[in-house]
Coordinates of C-alpha atoms and ligand atoms in Angstrom, one line a residue:
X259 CA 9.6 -40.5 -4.8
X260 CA 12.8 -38.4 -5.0
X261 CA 12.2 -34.5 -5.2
X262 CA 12.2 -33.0 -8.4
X263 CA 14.0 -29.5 -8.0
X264 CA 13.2 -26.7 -10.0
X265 CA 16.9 -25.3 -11.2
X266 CA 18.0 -21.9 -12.8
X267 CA 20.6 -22.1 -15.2
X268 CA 22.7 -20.3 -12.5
X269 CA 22.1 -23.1 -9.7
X270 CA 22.6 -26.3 -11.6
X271 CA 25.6 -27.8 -11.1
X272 CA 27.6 -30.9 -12.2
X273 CA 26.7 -31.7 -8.4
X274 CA 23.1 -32.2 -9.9
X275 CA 24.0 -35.1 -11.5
X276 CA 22.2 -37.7 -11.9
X277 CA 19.5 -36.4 -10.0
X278 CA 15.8 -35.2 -11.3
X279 CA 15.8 -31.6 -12.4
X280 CA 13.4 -29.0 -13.9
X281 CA 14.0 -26.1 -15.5
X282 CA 12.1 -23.2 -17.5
X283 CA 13.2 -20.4 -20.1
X284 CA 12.9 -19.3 -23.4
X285 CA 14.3 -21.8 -26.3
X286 CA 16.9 -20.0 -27.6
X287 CA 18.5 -22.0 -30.3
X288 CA 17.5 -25.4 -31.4
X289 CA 19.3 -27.9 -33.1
X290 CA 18.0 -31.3 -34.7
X291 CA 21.0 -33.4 -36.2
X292 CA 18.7 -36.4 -36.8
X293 CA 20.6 -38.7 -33.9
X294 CA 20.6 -36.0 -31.8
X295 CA 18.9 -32.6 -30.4
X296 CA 20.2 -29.4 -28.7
X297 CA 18.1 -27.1 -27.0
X298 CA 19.5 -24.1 -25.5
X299 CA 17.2 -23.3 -23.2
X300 CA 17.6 -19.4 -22.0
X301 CA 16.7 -18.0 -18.3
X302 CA 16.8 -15.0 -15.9
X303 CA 20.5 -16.1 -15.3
X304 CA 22.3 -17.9 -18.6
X305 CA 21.9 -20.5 -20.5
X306 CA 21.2 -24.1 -19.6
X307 CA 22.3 -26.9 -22.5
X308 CA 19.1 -29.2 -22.9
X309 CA 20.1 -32.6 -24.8
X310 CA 18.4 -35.6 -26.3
X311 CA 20.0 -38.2 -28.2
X312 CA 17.2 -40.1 -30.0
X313 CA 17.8 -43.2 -28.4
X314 CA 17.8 -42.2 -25.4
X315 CA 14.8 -39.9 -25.7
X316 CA 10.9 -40.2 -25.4
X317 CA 9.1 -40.2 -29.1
X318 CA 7.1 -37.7 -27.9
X319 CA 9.7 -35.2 -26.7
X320 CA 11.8 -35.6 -29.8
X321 CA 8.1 -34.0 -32.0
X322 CA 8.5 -31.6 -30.0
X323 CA 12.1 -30.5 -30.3
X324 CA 11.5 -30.9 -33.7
X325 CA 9.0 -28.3 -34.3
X326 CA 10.1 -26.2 -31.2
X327 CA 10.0 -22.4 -32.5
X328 CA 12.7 -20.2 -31.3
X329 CA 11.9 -18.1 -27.6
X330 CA 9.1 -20.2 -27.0
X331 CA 8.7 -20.9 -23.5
X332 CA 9.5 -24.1 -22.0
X333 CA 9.6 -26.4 -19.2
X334 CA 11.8 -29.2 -19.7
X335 CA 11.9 -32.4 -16.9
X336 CA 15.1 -34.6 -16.7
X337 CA 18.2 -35.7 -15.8
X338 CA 21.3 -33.9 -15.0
X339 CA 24.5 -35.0 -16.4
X340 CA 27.8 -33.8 -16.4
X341 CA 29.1 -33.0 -19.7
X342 CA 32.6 -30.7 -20.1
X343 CA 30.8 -29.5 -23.6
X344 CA 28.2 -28.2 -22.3
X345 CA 28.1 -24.4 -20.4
X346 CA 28.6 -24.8 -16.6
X347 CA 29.8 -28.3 -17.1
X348 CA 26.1 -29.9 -16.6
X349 CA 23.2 -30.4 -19.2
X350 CA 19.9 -31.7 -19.0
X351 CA 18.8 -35.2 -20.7
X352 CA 14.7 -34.1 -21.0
X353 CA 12.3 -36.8 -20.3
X354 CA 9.6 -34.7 -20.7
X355 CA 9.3 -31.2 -22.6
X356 CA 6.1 -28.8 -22.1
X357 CA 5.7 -25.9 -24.4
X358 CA 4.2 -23.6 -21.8
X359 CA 3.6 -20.5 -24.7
X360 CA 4.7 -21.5 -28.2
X361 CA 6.6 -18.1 -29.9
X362 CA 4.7 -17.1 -33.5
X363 CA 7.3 -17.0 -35.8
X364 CA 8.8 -15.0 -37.8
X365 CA 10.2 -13.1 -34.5
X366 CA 9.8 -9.2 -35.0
X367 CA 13.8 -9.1 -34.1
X368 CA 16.3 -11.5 -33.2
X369 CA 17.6 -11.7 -29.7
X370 CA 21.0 -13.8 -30.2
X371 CA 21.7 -12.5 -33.9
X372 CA 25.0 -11.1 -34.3
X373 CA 23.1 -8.5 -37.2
X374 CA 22.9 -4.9 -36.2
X375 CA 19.1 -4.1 -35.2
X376 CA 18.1 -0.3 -35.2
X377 CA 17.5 1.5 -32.3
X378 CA 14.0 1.8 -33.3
X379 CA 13.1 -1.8 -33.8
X380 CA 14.7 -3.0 -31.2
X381 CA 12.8 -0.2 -28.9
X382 CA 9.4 -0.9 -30.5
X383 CA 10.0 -4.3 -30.0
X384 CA 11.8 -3.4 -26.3
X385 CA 10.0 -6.7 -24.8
X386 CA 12.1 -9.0 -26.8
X387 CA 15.3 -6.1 -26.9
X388 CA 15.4 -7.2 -23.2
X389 CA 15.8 -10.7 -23.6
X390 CA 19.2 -10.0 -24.8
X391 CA 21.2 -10.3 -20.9
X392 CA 23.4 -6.9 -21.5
X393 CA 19.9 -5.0 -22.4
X394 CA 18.7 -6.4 -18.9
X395 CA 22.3 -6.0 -17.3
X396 CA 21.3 -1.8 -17.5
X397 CA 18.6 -2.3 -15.8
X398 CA 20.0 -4.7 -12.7
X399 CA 22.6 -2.0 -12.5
X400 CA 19.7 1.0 -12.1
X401 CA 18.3 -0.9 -9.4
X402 CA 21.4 -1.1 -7.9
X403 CA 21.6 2.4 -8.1
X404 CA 18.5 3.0 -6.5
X405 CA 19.3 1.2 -3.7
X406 CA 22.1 2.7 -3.1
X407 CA 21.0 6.1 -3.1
X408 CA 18.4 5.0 -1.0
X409 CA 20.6 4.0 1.6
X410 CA 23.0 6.9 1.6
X411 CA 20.6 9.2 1.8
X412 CA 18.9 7.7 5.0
X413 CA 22.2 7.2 6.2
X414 CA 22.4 10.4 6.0
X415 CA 19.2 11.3 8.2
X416 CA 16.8 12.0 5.1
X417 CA 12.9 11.4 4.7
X418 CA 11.9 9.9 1.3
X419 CA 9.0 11.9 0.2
X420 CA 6.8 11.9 -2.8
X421 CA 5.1 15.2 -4.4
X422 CA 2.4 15.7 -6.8
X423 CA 2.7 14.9 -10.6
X424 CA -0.4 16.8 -11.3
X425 CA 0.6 20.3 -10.8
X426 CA -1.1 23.9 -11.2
X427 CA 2.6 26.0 -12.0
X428 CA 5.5 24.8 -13.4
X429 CA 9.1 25.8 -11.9
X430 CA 11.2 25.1 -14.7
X431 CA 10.6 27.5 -17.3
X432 CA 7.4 27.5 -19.2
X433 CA 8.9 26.2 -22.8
X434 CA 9.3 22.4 -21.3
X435 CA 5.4 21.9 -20.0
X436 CA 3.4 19.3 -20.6
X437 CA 0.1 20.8 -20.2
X438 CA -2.8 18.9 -19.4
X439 CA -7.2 19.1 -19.2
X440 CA -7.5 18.5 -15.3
X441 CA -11.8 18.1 -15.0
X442 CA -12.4 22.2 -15.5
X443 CA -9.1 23.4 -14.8
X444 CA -5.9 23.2 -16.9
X445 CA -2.3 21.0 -15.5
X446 CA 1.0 20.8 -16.2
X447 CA 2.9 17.2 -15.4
X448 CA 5.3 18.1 -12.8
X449 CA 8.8 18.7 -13.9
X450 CA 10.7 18.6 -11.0
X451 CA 9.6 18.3 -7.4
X452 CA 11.3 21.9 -6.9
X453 CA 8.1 24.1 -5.5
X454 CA 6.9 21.2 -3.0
X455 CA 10.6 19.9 -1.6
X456 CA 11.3 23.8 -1.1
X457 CA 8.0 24.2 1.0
X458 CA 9.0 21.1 3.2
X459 CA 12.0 22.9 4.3
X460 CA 9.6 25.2 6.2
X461 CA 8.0 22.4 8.1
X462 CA 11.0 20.6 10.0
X463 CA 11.2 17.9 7.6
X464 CA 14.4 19.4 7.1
X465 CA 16.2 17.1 5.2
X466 CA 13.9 15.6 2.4
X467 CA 14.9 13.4 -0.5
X468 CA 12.7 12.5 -3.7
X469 CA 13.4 9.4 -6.7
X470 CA 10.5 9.9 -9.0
X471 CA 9.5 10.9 -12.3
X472 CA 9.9 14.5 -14.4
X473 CA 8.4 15.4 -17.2
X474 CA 9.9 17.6 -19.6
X475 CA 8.4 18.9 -23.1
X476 CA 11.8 18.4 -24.8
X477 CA 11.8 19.4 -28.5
X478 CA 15.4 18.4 -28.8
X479 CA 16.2 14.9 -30.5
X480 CA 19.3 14.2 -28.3
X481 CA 20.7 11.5 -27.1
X482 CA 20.7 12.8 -23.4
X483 CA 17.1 14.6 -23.3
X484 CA 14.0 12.6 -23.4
X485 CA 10.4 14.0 -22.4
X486 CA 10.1 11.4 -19.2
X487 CA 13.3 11.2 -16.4
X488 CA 13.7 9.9 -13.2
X489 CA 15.0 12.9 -11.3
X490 CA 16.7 12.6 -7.8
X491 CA 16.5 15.1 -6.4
X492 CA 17.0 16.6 -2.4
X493 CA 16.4 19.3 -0.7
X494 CA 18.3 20.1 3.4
X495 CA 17.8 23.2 5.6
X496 CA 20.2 25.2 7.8
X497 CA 22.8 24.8 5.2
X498 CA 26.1 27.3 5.7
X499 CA 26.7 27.4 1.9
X500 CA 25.8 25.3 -1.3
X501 CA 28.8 23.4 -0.4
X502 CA 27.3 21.3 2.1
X503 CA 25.1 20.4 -0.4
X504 CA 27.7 19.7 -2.8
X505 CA 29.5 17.6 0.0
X506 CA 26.3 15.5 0.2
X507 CA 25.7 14.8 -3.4
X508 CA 30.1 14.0 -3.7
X509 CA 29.7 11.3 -0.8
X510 CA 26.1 9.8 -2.5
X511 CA 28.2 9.8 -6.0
X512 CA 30.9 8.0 -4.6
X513 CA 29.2 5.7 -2.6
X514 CA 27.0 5.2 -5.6
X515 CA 29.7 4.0 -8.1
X516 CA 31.8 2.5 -5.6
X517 CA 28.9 0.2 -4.8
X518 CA 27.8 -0.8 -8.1
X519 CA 31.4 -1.7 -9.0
X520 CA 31.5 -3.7 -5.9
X521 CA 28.0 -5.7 -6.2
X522 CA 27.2 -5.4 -9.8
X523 CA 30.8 -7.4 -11.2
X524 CA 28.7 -9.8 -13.8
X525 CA 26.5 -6.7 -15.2
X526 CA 29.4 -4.7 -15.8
X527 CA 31.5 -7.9 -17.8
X528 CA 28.3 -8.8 -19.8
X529 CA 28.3 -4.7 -20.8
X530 CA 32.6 -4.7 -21.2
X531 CA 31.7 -1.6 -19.4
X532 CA 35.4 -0.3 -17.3
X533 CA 34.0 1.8 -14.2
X534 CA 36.3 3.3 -12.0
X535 CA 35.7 5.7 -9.3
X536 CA 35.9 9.5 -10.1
X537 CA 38.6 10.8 -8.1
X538 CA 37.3 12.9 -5.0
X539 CA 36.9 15.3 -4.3
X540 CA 35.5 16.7 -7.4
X541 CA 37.7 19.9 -8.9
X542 CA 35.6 22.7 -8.7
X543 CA 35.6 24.7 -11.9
X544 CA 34.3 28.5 -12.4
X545 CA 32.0 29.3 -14.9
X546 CA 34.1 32.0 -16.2
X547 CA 36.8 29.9 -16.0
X548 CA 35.0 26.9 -17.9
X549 CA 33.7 29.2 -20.4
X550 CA 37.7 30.1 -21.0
X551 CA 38.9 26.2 -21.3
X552 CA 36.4 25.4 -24.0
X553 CA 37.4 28.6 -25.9
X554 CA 40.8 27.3 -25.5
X555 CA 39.5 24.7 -27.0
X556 CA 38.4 26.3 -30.3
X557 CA 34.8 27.4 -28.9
X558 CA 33.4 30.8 -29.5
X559 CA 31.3 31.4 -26.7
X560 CA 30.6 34.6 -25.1
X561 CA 30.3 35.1 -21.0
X562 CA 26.7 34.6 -19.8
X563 CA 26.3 31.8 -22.6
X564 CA 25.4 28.4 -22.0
X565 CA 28.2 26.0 -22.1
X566 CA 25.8 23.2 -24.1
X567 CA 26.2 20.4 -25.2
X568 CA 29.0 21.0 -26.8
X569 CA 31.3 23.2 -24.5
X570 CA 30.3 20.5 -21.8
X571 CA 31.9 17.5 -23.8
X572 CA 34.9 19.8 -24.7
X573 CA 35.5 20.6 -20.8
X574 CA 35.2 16.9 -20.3
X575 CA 38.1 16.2 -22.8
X576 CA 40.3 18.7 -21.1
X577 CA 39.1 17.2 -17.3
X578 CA 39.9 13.7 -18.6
X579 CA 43.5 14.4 -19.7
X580 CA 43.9 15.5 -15.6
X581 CA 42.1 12.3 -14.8
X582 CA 39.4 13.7 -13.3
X583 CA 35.8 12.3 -14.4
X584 CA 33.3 14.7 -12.2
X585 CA 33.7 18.4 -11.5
X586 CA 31.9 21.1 -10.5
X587 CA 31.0 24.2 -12.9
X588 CA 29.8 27.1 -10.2
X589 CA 29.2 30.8 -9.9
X590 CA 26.8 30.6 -13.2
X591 CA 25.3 33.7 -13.8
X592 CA 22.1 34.7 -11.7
X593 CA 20.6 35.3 -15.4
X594 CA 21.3 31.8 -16.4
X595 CA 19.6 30.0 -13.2
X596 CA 16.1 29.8 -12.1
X597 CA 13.9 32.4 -9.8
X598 CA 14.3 30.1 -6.8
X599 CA 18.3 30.2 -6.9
X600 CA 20.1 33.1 -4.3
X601 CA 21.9 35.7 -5.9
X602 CA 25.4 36.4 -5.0
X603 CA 25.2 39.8 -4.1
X604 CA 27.1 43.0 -5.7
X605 CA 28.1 40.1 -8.6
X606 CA 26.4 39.2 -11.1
X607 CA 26.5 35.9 -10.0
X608 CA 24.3 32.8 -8.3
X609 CA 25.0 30.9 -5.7
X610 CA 24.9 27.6 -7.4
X611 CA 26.6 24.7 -9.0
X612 CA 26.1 21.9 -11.8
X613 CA 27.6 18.6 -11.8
X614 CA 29.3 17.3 -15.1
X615 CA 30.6 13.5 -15.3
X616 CA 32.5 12.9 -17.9
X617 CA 31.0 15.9 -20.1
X618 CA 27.6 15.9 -19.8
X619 CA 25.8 17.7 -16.7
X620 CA 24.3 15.3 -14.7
X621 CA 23.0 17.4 -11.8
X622 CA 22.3 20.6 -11.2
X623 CA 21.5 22.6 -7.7
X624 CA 22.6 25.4 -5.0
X625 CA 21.0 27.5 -2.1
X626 CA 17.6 29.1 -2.5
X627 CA 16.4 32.3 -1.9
X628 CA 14.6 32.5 1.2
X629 CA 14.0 35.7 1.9
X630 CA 10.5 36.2 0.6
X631 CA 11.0 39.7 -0.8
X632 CA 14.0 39.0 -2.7
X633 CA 12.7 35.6 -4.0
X634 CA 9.1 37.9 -4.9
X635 CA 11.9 40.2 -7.0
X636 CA 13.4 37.7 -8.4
X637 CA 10.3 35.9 -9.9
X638 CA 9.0 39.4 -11.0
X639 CA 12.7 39.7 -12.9
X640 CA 12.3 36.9 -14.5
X641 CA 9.0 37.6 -16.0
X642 CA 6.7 35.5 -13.8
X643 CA 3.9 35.9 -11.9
X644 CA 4.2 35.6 -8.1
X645 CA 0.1 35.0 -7.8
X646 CA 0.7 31.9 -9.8
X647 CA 2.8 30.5 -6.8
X648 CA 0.9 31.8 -3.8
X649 CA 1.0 28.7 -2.7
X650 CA 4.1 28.4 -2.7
X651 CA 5.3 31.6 -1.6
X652 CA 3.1 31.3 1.7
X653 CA 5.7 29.1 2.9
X654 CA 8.5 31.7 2.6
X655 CA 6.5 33.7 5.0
X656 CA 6.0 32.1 7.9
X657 CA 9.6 30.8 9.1
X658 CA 11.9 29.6 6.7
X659 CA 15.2 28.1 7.0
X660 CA 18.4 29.1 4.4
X661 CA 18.4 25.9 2.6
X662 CA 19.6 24.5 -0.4
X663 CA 19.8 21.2 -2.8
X664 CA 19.9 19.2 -6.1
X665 CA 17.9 17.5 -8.7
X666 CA 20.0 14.5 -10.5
X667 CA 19.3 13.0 -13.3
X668 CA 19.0 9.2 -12.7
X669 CA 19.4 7.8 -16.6
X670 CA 22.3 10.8 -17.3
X671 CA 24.0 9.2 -14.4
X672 CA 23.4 5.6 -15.3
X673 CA 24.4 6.2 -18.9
X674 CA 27.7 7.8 -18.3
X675 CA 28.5 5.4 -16.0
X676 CA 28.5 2.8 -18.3
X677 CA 29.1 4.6 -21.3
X678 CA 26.2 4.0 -22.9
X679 CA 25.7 6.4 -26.3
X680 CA 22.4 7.1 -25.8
X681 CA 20.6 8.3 -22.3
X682 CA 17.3 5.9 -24.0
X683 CA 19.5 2.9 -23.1
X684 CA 18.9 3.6 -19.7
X685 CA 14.8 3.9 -19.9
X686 CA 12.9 0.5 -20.3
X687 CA 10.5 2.2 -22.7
X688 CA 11.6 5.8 -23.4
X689 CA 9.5 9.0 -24.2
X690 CA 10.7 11.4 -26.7
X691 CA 8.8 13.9 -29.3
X692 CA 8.1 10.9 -31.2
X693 CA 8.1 7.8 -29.3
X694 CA 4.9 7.5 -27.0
X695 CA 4.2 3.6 -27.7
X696 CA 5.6 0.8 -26.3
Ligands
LIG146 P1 17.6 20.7 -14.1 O1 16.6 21.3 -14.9 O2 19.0 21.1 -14.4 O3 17.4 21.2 -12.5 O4 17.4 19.2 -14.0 C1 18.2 18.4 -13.1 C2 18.8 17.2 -13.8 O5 17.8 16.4 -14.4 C3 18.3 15.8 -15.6 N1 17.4 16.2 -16.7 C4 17.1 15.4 -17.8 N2 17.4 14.1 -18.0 C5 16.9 13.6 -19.1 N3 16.1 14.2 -20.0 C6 15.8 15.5 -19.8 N4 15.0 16.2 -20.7 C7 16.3 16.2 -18.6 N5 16.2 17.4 -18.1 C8 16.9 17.4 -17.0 C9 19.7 16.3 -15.7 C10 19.8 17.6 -14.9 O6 21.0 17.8 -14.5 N6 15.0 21.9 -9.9 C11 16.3 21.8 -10.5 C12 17.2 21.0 -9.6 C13 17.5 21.7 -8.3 O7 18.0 22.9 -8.3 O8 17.2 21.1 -7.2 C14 16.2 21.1 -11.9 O9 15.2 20.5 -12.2 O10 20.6 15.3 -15.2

C-alpha cells in the first residue's frame, strides 16, 4: 500500500499528482452545481481547491458536500491532480470526506466577506477574526519580532529575566494602578518591571533584559493605550551617558525591522503593509526644540507641557517630510519624568530620552539616579513615600553602579510598523476600560 501523505495547502504541488493525499482545514466556501462540487478547503497556509465531479465521486461524499456548513472542519482523502484553474496549479479529487467538527450556522461573523465588520464584533468574536490570514499575518510578524529582540539582545551579552506581576508599590505614578486583594494585604499588577530591573543592576547581572506584560489603569479610549501591554524593557550598568543606551535600543530597532522585512515577505504582502528601514541614526530632537516645531505647526503648547498625542503626530509630519521615521525627543524636564530618572544638574532638565516612530512614542528611558540621597530627594519631591520602596531603596545603598535603560512598548512598535490604525490590532484579545471578555 502506497503512503498516504498528509499535505498543507502550502506543500502540495502539481508534483503530487496522481498520488494519494490528505489534507485538513476549515471549509471555506462550498459550491454544489449539481454535476459538480467545489470545496475550498482553508489551512494554516492558503487555500487548497477540493473537487468532485459527480461521476467521479463516492455517493457518500457528494451528501456530505451537499450539506457541508461553512468553517467546518474537515479532513478530505484523495487524489491529486493538476488543474491550471485551480490555486497552486493542483486540486484534490476527495474519495473520502470526514467532517471532523461540523460549524453551527449562522456564523457570528464572516471570515471571507468582503462586508465591513466592526471592530467590536470582530474582537468579541476574535477566534473566528483570526481565521482571516492578514488578522494572523500580525501576529506571525510579533513573533518575529520577539525573536529578534531576543537575539539582539543576547547578542549583545544580556540576561533575560522575569520580575514579579504581583507587586506591593507601583513605579509609574499612582493614577494607572490596578489594585488588587492579595490574601490580607492589598496589590497592585505590576506596571513596568522598573523597581526590580533597577535593583539587579546592584547585583552584577549587569546587563538585564525583560519581554513581559504591564498593566496599566488607562482611562483613555485611544487607539494606542490599552490597560494590558507587552513592555520590553532593559536595564545595563556602568553606562557613560543615556546614549549608550540609546545606541543599544537604535541597533535592536534596526536589527528588528530589518529582520522582519527580510523573513516576514508573505505577512507583509497579505497586510499591503510598505516597511522600510528608519534611517540611522535616529535625529535627536530637544524638547524645547520639539515643543517649538509643533508650535510652528499651529500648536499652542507652553514649555514643560506634554507634547501628547497630538504634538507627537504633528512632529512626525514635519520628521517625515526630512524622511526620517524614528527620532529622539531628550532633555525633557526633570518635572515631566519619573523619581527614578537623574536630574541634569543646575538645568531644569533630566537626563533622559523618548523614542517616537513615526509620531507616536514608542519607548521611553534614560540614566537613573543612583546616588541614594538624591534619588530619596527626588521621591520626597515628587510626593512619594520613600518607606513604601524600602525595598527597593536598600539596593541603592550597598554598591550601586550609574546605570541606565528603556521600557518599549511591544504592540506601539508592531502597529506603527505596519501601519495598523489601532494599537488593539496588535493584541490577540485586547484589554481596555471596557473590553475584559474574550
Ligand atoms: P513608559 O510609561 O513611557 O515608561 O512606558 C514605556 C512604553 O510602554 C508603552 N506603553 C503602552 N503601550 C500600550 N498601552 C499603554 N497604556 C501603554 N503605556 C505605556 C509605550 C511606552 O513608550 N519604566 C519606564 C521605562 C523606562 O524608563 O525604563 C516606563 O514604563 O510604548
Amino acid at each position: 500500500m502506497s503512503e498516504v501523505k498528509n499535505r498543507t495547502s502550502m506543500s502540495l504541488t502539481p508534483a503530487d499528482a496522481d498520488s494519494e493525499v490528505v489534507v485538513q482545514g476549515w471549509a471555506q466556501d462550498v459550491r454544489n452545481l449539481g454535476g459538480i462540487s467545489f470545496l475550498q478547503l482553508r489551512d494554516r497556509y492558503g487555500i487548497v481547491q477540493v473537487t468532485a465531479p459527480k461521476k467521479r465521486t463516492a455517493p457518500e461524499v457528494m451528501e456530505i458536500m451537499a450539506s457541508l456548513s461553512r468553517e467546518s472542519v474537515v479532513r478530505v482523502t484523495g487524489t491529486a491532480k493538476a488543474s491550471e484553474q485551480a490555486k497552486g496549479g493542483v486540486e484534490v479529487l476527495p474519495t473520502r470526506l470526514e467532517v471532523l467538527s461540523a460549524a453551527a450556522v449562522p456564523l457570528p461573523m464572516g471570515v471571507i466577506d468582503k462586508v465591513n465588520v466592526e471592530p467590536d464584533t470582530r474582537f468579541d468574536h476574535r477566534f473566528m477574526d483570526l481565521r482571516k490570514p492578514e488578522a494572523r499575518a500580525v501576529f506571525e510578524i510579533k513573533s518575529t519580532v520577539l525573536a529578534l529582540i531576543d537575539q539582539y539582545l543576547v547578542d549583545n551579552g544580556f540576561v533575560e529575566i522575569f520580575t514579579p506581576k504581583l507587586v506591593a508599590s507601583g513605579a509609574e505614578g499612582g493614577a494607572t494602578l490596578f489594585e488588587l486583594r492579595y490574601f490580607d494585604k492589598t496589590a497592585y499588577l505590576a506596571q513596568s518591571p522598573q523597581l526590580y530591573k533597577q535593583m539587579l543592576m546592584s547585583t552584577g547581572l549587569d546587563r538585564v533584559f525583560e519581554i513581559g506584560p504591564a498593566f496599566r489603569a488607562e482611562p483613555s479610549d485611544t487607539v494606542r493605550h490599552v490597560s494590558e501591554f507587552i513592555s520590553f524593557d532593559g536595564e545595563m550598568a556602568y553606562i557613560d551617558s543615556q546614549r549608550d543606551v540609546q545606541r543599544m535600543i537604535e541597533g535592536c530597532t534596526q536589527a528588528v525591522i530589518g529582520g522582519v522585512i527580510e523573513r516576514c515577505q508573505k505577512q507583509l504582502e497579505l497586510l499591503g503593509a510598505n516597511v522600510s528601514l528608519p534611517k540611522a541614526p535616529y535625529p535627536i530632537i530637544a524638547y524645547q526644540d520639539a515643543v517649538e516645531m509643533v508650535n510652528d505647526e499651529g500648536m499652542k503648547l507652553a514649555l514643560g507641557e506634554d507634547l501628547g498625542t497630538e504634538g507627537e503626530k504633528l512632529l512626525g509630519e514635519v520628521m517625515a517630510r526630512q524622511g526620517n521615521e524614528m527620532y529622539w525627543i531628550e532633555e525633557y524636564p526633570e518635572e515631566a519624568k519619573p523619581f527614578y530618572i537623574m536630574e541634569k544638574d543646575g538645568t531644569p532638565y533630566s537626563y533622559s530620552f523618548d523614542l517616537d516612530y513615526k509620531g507616536q512614542e514608542i519607548s521611553s528611558g534614560g540614566q537613573r539616579e543612583h546616588r541614594y540621597d538624591r534619588l530619596v530627594a527626588r521621591m520626597e519631591k515628587k510626593g512619594l513615600d520613600p518607606a513604601a520602596f524600602n525595598f527597593y531603596l536598600e539596593a541603592f545603598r550597598f554598591g550601586m553602579p550609574p546605570h541606565g535603560g528603556w521600557g518599549l512598548g511591544i504592540e506601539r512598535l508592531v502597529q506603527k510598523m505596519l501601519d495598523l490604525p489601532n494599537i488593539r490590532e496588535a493584541i490577540l484579545f485586547p484589554r481596555d476600560r471596557i473590553r475584559l471578555v474574550p
